[in-house]
Short mmCIF file of C-alpha atoms in Angstrom, two decimals:
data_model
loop_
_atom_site.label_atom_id
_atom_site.label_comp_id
_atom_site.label_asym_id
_atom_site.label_seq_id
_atom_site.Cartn_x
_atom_site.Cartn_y
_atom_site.Cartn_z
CA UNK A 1 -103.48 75.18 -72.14
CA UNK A 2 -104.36 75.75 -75.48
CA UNK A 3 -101.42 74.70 -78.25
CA UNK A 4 -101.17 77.46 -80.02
CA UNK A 5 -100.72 79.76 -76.63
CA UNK A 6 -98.29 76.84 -75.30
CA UNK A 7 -96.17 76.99 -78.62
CA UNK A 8 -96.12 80.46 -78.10
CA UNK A 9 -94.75 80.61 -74.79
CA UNK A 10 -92.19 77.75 -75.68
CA UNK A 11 -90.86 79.27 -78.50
CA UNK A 12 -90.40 83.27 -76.36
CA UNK A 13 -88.69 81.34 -73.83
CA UNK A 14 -86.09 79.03 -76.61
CA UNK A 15 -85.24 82.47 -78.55
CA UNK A 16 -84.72 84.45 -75.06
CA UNK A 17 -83.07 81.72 -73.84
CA UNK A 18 -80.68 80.82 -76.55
CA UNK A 19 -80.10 84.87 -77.10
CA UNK A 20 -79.41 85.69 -73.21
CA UNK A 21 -76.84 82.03 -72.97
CA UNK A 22 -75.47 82.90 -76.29
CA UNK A 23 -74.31 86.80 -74.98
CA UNK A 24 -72.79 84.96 -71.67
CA UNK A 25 -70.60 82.11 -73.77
CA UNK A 26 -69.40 85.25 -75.55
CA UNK A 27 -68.67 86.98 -72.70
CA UNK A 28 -66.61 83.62 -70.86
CA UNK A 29 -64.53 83.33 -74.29
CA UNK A 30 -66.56 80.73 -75.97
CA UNK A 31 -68.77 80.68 -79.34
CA UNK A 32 -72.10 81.99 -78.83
CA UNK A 33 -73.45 78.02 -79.91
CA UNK A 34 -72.35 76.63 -76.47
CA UNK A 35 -74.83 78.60 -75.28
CA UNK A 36 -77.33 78.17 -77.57
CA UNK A 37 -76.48 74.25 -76.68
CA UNK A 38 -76.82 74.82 -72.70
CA UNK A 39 -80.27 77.16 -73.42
CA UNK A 40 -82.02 73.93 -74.32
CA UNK A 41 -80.68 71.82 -71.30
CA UNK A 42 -81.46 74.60 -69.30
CA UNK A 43 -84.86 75.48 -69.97
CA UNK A 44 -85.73 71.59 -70.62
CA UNK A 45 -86.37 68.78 -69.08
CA UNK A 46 -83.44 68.46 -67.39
CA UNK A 47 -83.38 71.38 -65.53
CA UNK A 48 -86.13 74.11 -65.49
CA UNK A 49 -88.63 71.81 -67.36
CA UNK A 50 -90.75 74.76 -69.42
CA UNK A 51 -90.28 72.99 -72.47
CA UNK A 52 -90.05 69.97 -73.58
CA UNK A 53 -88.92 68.35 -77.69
CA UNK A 54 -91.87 67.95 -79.86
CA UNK A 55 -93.08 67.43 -83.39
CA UNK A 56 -93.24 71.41 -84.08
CA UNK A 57 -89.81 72.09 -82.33
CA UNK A 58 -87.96 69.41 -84.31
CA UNK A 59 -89.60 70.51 -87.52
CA UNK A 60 -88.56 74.21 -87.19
CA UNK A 61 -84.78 72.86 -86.03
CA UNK A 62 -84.76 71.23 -89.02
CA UNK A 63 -85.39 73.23 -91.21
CA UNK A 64 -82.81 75.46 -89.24
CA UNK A 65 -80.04 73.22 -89.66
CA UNK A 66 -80.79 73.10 -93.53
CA UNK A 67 -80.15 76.78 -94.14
CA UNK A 68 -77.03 76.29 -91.64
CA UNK A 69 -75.55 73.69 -94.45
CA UNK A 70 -77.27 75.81 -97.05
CA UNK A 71 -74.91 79.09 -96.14
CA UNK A 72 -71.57 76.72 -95.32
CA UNK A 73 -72.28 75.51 -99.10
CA UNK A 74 -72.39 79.14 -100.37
CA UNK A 75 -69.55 79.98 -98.31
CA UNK A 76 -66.70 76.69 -99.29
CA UNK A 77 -64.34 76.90 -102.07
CA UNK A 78 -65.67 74.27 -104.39
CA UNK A 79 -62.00 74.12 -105.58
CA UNK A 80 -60.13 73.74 -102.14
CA UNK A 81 -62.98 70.81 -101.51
CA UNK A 82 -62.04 68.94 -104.48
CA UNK A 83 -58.47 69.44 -103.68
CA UNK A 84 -59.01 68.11 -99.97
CA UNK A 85 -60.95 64.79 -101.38
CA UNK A 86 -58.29 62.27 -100.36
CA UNK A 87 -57.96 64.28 -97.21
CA UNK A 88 -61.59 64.15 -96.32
CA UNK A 89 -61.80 60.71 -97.43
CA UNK A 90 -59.14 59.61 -95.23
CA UNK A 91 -60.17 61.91 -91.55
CA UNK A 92 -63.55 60.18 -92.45
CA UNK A 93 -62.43 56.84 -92.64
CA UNK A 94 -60.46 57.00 -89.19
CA UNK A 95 -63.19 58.85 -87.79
CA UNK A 96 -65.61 55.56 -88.45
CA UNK A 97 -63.21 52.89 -87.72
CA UNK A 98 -62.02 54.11 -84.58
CA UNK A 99 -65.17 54.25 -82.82
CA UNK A 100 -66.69 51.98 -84.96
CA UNK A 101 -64.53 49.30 -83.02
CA UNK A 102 -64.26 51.34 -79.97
CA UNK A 103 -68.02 51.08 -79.27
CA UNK A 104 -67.95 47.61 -80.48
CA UNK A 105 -66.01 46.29 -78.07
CA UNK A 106 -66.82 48.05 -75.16
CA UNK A 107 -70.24 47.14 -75.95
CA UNK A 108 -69.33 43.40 -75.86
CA UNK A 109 -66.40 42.95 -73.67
CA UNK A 110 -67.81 45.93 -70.77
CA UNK A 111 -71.11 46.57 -71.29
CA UNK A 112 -72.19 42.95 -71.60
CA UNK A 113 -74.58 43.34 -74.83
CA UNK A 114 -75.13 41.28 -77.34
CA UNK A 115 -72.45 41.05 -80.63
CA UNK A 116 -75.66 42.66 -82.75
CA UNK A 117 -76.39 45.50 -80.33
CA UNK A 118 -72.70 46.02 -79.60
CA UNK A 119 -71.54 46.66 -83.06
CA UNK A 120 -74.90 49.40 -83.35
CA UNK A 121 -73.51 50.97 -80.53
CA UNK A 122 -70.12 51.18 -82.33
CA UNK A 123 -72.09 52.44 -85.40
CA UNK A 124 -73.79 54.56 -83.90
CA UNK A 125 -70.47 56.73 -82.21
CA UNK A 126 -69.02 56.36 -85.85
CA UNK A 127 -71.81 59.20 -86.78
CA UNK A 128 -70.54 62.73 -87.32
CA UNK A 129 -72.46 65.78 -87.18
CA UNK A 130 -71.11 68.79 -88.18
CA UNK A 131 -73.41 71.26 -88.09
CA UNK A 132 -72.40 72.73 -84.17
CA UNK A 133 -69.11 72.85 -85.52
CA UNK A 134 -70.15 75.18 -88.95
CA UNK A 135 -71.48 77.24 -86.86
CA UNK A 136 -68.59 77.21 -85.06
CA UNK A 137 -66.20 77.66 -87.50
CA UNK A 138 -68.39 80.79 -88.78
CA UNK A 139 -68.80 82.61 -85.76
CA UNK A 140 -64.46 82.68 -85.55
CA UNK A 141 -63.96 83.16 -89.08
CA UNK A 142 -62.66 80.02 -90.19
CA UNK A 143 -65.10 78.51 -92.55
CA UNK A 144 -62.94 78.90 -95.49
CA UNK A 145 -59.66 77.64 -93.68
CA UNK A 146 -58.46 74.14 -95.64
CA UNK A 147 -59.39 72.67 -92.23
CA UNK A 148 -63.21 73.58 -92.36
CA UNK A 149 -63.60 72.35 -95.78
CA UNK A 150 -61.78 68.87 -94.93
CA UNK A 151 -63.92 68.69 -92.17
CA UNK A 152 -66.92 69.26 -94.39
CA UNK A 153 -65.61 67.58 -96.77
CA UNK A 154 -65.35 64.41 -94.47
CA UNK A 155 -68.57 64.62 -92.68
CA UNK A 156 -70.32 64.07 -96.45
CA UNK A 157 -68.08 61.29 -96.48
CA UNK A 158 -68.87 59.90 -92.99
CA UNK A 159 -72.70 60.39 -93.75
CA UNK A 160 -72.34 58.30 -96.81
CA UNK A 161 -70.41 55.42 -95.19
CA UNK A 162 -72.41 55.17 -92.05
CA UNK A 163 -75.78 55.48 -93.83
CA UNK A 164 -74.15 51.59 -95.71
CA UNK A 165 -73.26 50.37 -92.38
CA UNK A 166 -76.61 51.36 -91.19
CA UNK A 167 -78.50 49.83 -94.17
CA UNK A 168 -75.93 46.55 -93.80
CA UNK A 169 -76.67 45.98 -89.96
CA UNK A 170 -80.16 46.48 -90.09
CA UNK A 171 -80.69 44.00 -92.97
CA UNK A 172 -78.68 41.40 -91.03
CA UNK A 173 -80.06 41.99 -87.66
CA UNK A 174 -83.64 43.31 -88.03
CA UNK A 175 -86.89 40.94 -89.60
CA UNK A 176 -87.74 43.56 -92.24
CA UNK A 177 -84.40 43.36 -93.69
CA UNK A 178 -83.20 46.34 -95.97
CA UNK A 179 -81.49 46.11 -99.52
CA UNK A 180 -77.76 47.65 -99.92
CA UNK A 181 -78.39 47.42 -103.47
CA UNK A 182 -81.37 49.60 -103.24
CA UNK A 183 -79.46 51.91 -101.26
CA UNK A 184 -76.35 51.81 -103.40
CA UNK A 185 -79.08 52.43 -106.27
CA UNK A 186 -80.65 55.75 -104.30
CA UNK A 187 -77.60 57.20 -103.41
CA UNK A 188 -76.52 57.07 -107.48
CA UNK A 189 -79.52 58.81 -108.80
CA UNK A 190 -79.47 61.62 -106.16
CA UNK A 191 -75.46 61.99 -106.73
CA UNK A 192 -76.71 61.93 -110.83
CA UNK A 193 -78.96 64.75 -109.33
CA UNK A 194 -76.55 66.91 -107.41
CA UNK A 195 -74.15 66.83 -110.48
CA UNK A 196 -76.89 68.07 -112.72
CA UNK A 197 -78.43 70.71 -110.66
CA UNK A 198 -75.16 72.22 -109.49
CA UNK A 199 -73.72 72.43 -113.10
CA UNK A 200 -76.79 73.87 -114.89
CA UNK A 201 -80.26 73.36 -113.03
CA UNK A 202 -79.78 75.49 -110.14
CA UNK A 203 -78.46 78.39 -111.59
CA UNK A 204 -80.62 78.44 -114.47
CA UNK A 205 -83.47 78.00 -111.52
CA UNK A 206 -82.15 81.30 -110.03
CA UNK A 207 -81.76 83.62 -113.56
CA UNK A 208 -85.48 82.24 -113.91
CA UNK A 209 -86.62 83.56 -110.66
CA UNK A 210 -85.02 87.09 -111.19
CA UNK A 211 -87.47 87.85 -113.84
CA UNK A 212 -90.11 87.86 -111.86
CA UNK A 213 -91.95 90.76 -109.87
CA UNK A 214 -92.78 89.92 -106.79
CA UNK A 215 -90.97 90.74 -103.78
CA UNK A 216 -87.65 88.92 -103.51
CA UNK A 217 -87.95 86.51 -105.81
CA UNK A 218 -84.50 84.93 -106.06
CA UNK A 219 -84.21 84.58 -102.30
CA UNK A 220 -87.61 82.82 -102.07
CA UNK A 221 -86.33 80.68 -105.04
CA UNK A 222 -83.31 79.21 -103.05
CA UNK A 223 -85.02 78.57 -100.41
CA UNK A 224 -87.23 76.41 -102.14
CA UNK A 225 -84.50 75.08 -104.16
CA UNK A 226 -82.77 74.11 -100.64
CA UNK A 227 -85.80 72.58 -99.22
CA UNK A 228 -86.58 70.30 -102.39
CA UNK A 229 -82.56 69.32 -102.04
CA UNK A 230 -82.80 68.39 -98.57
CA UNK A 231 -86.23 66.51 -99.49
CA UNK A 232 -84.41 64.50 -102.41
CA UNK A 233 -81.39 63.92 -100.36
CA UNK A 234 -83.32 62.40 -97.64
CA UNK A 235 -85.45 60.29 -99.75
CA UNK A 236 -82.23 58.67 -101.35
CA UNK A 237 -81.31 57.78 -97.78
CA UNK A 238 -78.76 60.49 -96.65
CA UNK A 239 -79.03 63.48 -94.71
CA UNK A 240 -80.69 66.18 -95.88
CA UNK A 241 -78.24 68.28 -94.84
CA UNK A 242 -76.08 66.57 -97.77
CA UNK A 243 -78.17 68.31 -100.03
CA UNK A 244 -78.74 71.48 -98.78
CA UNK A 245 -74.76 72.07 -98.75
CA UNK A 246 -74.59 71.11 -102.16
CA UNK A 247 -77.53 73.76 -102.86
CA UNK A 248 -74.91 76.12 -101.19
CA UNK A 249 -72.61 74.73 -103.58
CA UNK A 250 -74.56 75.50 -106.34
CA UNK A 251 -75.49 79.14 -105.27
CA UNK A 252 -72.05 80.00 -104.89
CA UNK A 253 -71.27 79.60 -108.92
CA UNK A 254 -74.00 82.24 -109.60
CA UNK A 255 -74.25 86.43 -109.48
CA UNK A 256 -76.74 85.53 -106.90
CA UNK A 257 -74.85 84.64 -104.11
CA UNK A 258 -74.19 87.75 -102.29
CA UNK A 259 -77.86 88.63 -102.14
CA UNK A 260 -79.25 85.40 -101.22
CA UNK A 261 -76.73 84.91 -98.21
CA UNK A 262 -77.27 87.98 -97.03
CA UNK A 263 -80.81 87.07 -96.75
CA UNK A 264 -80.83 83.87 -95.09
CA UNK A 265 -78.22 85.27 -92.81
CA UNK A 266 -81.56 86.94 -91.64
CA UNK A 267 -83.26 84.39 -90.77
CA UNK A 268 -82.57 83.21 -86.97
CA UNK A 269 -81.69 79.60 -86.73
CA UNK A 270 -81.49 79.49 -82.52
CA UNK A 271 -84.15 76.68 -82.41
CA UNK A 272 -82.06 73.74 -83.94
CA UNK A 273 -79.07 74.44 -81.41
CA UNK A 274 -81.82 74.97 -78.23
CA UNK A 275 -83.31 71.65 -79.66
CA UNK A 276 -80.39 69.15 -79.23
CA UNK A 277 -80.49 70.54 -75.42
CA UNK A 278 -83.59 69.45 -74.87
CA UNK A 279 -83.03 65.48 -75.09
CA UNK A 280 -81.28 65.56 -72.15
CA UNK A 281 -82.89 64.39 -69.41
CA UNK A 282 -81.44 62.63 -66.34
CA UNK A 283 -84.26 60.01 -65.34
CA UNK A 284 -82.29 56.59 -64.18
CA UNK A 285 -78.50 58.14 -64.37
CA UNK A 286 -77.55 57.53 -61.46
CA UNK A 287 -77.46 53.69 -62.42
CA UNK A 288 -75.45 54.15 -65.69
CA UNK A 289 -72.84 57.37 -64.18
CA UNK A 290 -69.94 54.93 -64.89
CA UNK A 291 -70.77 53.54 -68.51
CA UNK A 292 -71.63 57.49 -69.60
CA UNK A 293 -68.47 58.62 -68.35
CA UNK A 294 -66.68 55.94 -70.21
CA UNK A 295 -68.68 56.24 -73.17
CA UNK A 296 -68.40 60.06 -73.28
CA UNK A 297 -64.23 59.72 -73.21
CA UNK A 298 -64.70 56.70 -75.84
CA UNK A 299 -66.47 59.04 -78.25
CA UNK A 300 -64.50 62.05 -77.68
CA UNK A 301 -61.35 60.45 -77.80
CA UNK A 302 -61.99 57.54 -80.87
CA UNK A 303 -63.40 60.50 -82.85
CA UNK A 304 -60.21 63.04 -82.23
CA UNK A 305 -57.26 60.50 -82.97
CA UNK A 306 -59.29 58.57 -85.90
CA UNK A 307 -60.03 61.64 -87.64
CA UNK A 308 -56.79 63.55 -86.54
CA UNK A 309 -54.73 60.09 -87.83
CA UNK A 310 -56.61 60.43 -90.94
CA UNK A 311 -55.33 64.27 -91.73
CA UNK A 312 -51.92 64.02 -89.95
CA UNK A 313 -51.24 61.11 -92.62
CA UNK A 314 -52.41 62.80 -95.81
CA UNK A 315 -50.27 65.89 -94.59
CA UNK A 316 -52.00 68.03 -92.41
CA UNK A 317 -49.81 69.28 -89.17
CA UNK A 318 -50.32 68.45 -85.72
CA UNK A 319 -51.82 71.59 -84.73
CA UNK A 320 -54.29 70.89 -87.38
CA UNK A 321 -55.54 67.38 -87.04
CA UNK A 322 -55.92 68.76 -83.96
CA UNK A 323 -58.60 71.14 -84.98
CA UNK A 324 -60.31 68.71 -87.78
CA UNK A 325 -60.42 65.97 -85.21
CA UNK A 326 -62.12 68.24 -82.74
CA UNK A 327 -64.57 69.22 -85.67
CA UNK A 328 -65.47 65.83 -86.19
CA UNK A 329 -66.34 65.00 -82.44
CA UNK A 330 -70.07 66.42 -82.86
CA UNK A 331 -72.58 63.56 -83.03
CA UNK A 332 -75.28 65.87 -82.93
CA UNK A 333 -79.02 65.22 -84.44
CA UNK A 334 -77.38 62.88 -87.30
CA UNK A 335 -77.12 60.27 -83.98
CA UNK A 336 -80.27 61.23 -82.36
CA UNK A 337 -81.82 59.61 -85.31
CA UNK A 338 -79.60 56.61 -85.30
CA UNK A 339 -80.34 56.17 -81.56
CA UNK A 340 -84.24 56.60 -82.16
CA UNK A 341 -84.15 54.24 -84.98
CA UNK A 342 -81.94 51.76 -82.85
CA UNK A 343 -84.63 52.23 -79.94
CA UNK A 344 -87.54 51.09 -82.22
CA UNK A 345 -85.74 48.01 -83.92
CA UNK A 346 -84.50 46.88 -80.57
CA UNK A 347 -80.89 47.23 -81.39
CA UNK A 348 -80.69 49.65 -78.25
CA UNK A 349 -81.14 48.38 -74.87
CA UNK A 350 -84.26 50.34 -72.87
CA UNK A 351 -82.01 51.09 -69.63
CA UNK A 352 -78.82 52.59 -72.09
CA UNK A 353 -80.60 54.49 -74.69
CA UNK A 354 -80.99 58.02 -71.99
CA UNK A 355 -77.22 56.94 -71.51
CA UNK A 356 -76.54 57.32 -75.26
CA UNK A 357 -78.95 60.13 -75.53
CA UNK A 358 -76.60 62.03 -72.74
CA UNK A 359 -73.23 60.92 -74.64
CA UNK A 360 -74.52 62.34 -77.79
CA UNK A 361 -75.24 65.86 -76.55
CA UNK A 362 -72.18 65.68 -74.58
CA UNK A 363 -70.00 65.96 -77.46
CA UNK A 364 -72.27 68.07 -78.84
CA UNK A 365 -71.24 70.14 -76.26
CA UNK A 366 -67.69 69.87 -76.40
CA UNK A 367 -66.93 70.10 -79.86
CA UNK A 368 -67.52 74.29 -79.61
CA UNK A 369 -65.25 74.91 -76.73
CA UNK A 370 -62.30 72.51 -78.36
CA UNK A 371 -62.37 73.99 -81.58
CA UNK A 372 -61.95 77.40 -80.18
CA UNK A 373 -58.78 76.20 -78.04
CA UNK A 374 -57.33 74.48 -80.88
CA UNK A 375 -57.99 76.95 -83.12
CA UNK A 376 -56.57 79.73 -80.97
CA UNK A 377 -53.73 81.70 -82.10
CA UNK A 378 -50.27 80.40 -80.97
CA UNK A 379 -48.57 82.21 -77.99
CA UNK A 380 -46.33 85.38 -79.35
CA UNK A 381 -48.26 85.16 -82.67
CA UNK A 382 -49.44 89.14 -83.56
CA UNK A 383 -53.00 89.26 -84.22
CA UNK A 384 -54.12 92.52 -85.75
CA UNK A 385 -56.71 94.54 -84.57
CA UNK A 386 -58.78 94.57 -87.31
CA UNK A 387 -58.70 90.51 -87.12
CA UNK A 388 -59.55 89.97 -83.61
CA UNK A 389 -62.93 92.66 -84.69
CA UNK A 390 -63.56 90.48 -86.91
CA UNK A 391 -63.88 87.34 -84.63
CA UNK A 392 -65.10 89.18 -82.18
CA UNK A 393 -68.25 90.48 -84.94
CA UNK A 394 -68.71 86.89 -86.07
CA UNK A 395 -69.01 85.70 -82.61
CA UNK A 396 -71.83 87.92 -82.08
CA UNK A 397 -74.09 87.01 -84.96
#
């Protein structure tokens, strides 16, 4: 079939798909991203097998998850995330140590690898995405709770310190080597870069734009301005999502804010959620049932007390470390690309990596459906009306 008429047919069935699983997660008392999640499983490989991850798909979830960060940016309380710092420092810290040695040693002492692939394993479950749980957060409300903006505040954290880990094993266990000073060095310029465009460049960028005449010139403005962040981010050696939140950031100073959210609230995002669905594939599981099911509960459980440990000691309550650890379980694409990389350097056995693959989107998976049972309002607590419309509203967009 033609690739333009196969694209087309892919992408009717991800946006039905992710649409039609979205309304039933709603209506079995979960966020509407579980769904989104189980779409792509369901209408890839793994199950129905009409489409399958490539180049185009990727590209278009990428740029999805951008404008995801991009609108958590323009929606955080700059001054609540400066106030969390040591906070987010800290639920990042025991977030990477915990399964940091967790996958380390079952790794070496279980699994029977090597000390070198071991400790990328253990690496490699230290990486936190938190994009499913934004999105999460959003759809019950709670994006500007001091738990969400720890939790974001963390992952940036987490992002930085495994991306050093990352550049630190690779230069000891790969031929090509890689230099931490040239990564230290890349990561100062872009922070010199987010500093200057947030203060002054970005809203100067935007009062610029609004003099213009063509058609919605301020929104077409951020976008690019997200885009180029995301670029400059990535080519420092972070995420890109890194700098598309601090675009948010920047957007959120400025008498431009309203308007531009309300405009890339427009713009459907369903392809970045279907997308992490669609690695899964079961080809040689049953093999490796016993190390996923062990690795699954290591990564679920390592990421949930480190990071929980890390709040409940810089003052948070139990009820919520609970709900930042469970925020902080996500792996998401962040260890896709890890694994990939990992794959390619040899650093990741052949016969594990669908194992890994599988662990990853399983706590994808989970991290919506914990977050809305530890976020949940305690028994004989009186929600109002008008709250539990509200939920309900941001459920369904």
């Amino acid at each position: 079939m033609d690739f333009m008429l196969q694209a087309m047919l892919q992408l009717a069935a991800v946006v039905a798909a992710a649409k039609l699983m979205g309304e039933l997660a709603i209506r079995l008392g979960q966020p509407s991203v579980l769904g989104k999640l189980l779409a792509g499983v369901l209408v890839g490989p793994a199950v129905l097998g009409w489409v399958e991850s490539s180049h185009w798909i990727e590209v278009f979830a990428e740029i999805g998850v951008l404008l995801l960060m991009f609108l958590a940016g323009m929606e955080t309380d700059l001054k609540m995330l400066n106030e969390n710092r040591t906070s987010s420092l800290a639920v990042a810290t025991g977030g990477i140590l915990f399964p940091l040695v967790g996958g380390y040693l079952v790794g070496w002492l279980w699994l029977g690898l090597d000390q070198g692939h071991a400790i990328f394993l253990g690496l490699l479950l230290s990486a936190t995405s938190v994009s499913i749980s934004v999105q999460t957060f959003r759809e019950l409300g709670k994006l500007g709770t001091r738990e969400a903006t720890t939790v974001l505040g963390a992952a940036i954290a987490d992002d930085i310190l495994v991306v050093i880990g990352l550049a630190v094993v690779l230069g000891l266990l790969t031929a090509g080597g890689v230099s931490l000073g040239a990564v230290f060095g890349w990561m100062a310029a872009f922070a010199v870069v987010v500093v200057l465009m947030v203060w002054k460049g970005i809203p100067l960028l935007l009062r610029l734009s609004s003099r213009l005449s063509v058609t919605e010139p301020v929104l077409s403005a951020a976008v690019v301005i997200v885009l180029l962040m995301a670029f400059a981010a990535e080519y420092s050696g972070m995420a890109g999502i890194i700098g598309s939140f601090a675009a948010g950031l920047a957007v959120s100073r400025t008498e431009f804010k309203e308007k531009v959210e309300r405009g890339v609230e427009r713009i459907a995002y369903p392809l970045f959620f279907v997308s992490i669905g669609l690695h899964v594939t079961f080809d040689g599981l049953g093999e490796q049932w016993l190390a996923l099911v062990v690795l699954c509960a290591l990564a679920v459980l390592t990421k949930l007390f480190g990071a929980g440990l890390g709040a409940r000691v810089t003052g948070f309550g139990g009820r919520s470390s609970l709900v930042i650890g469970s925020g902080m379980v996500s792996r998401g694409e962040v260890a896709l690309i890890i694994a990939a990389l990992g794959l390619g350097n040899g650093l990741v056995p052949v016969d594990l990596y669908t194992t890994v693959i599988l662990v990853v989107v399983f706590t994808t998976l989970a991290a919506p459906p914990m977050l809305k049972w530890t976020l949940r309002e305690p028994k004989g607590a009186a929600a109002g009306a008008g709250e539990v419309r509200n939920v309900r509203d941001g459920e369904r967009n």
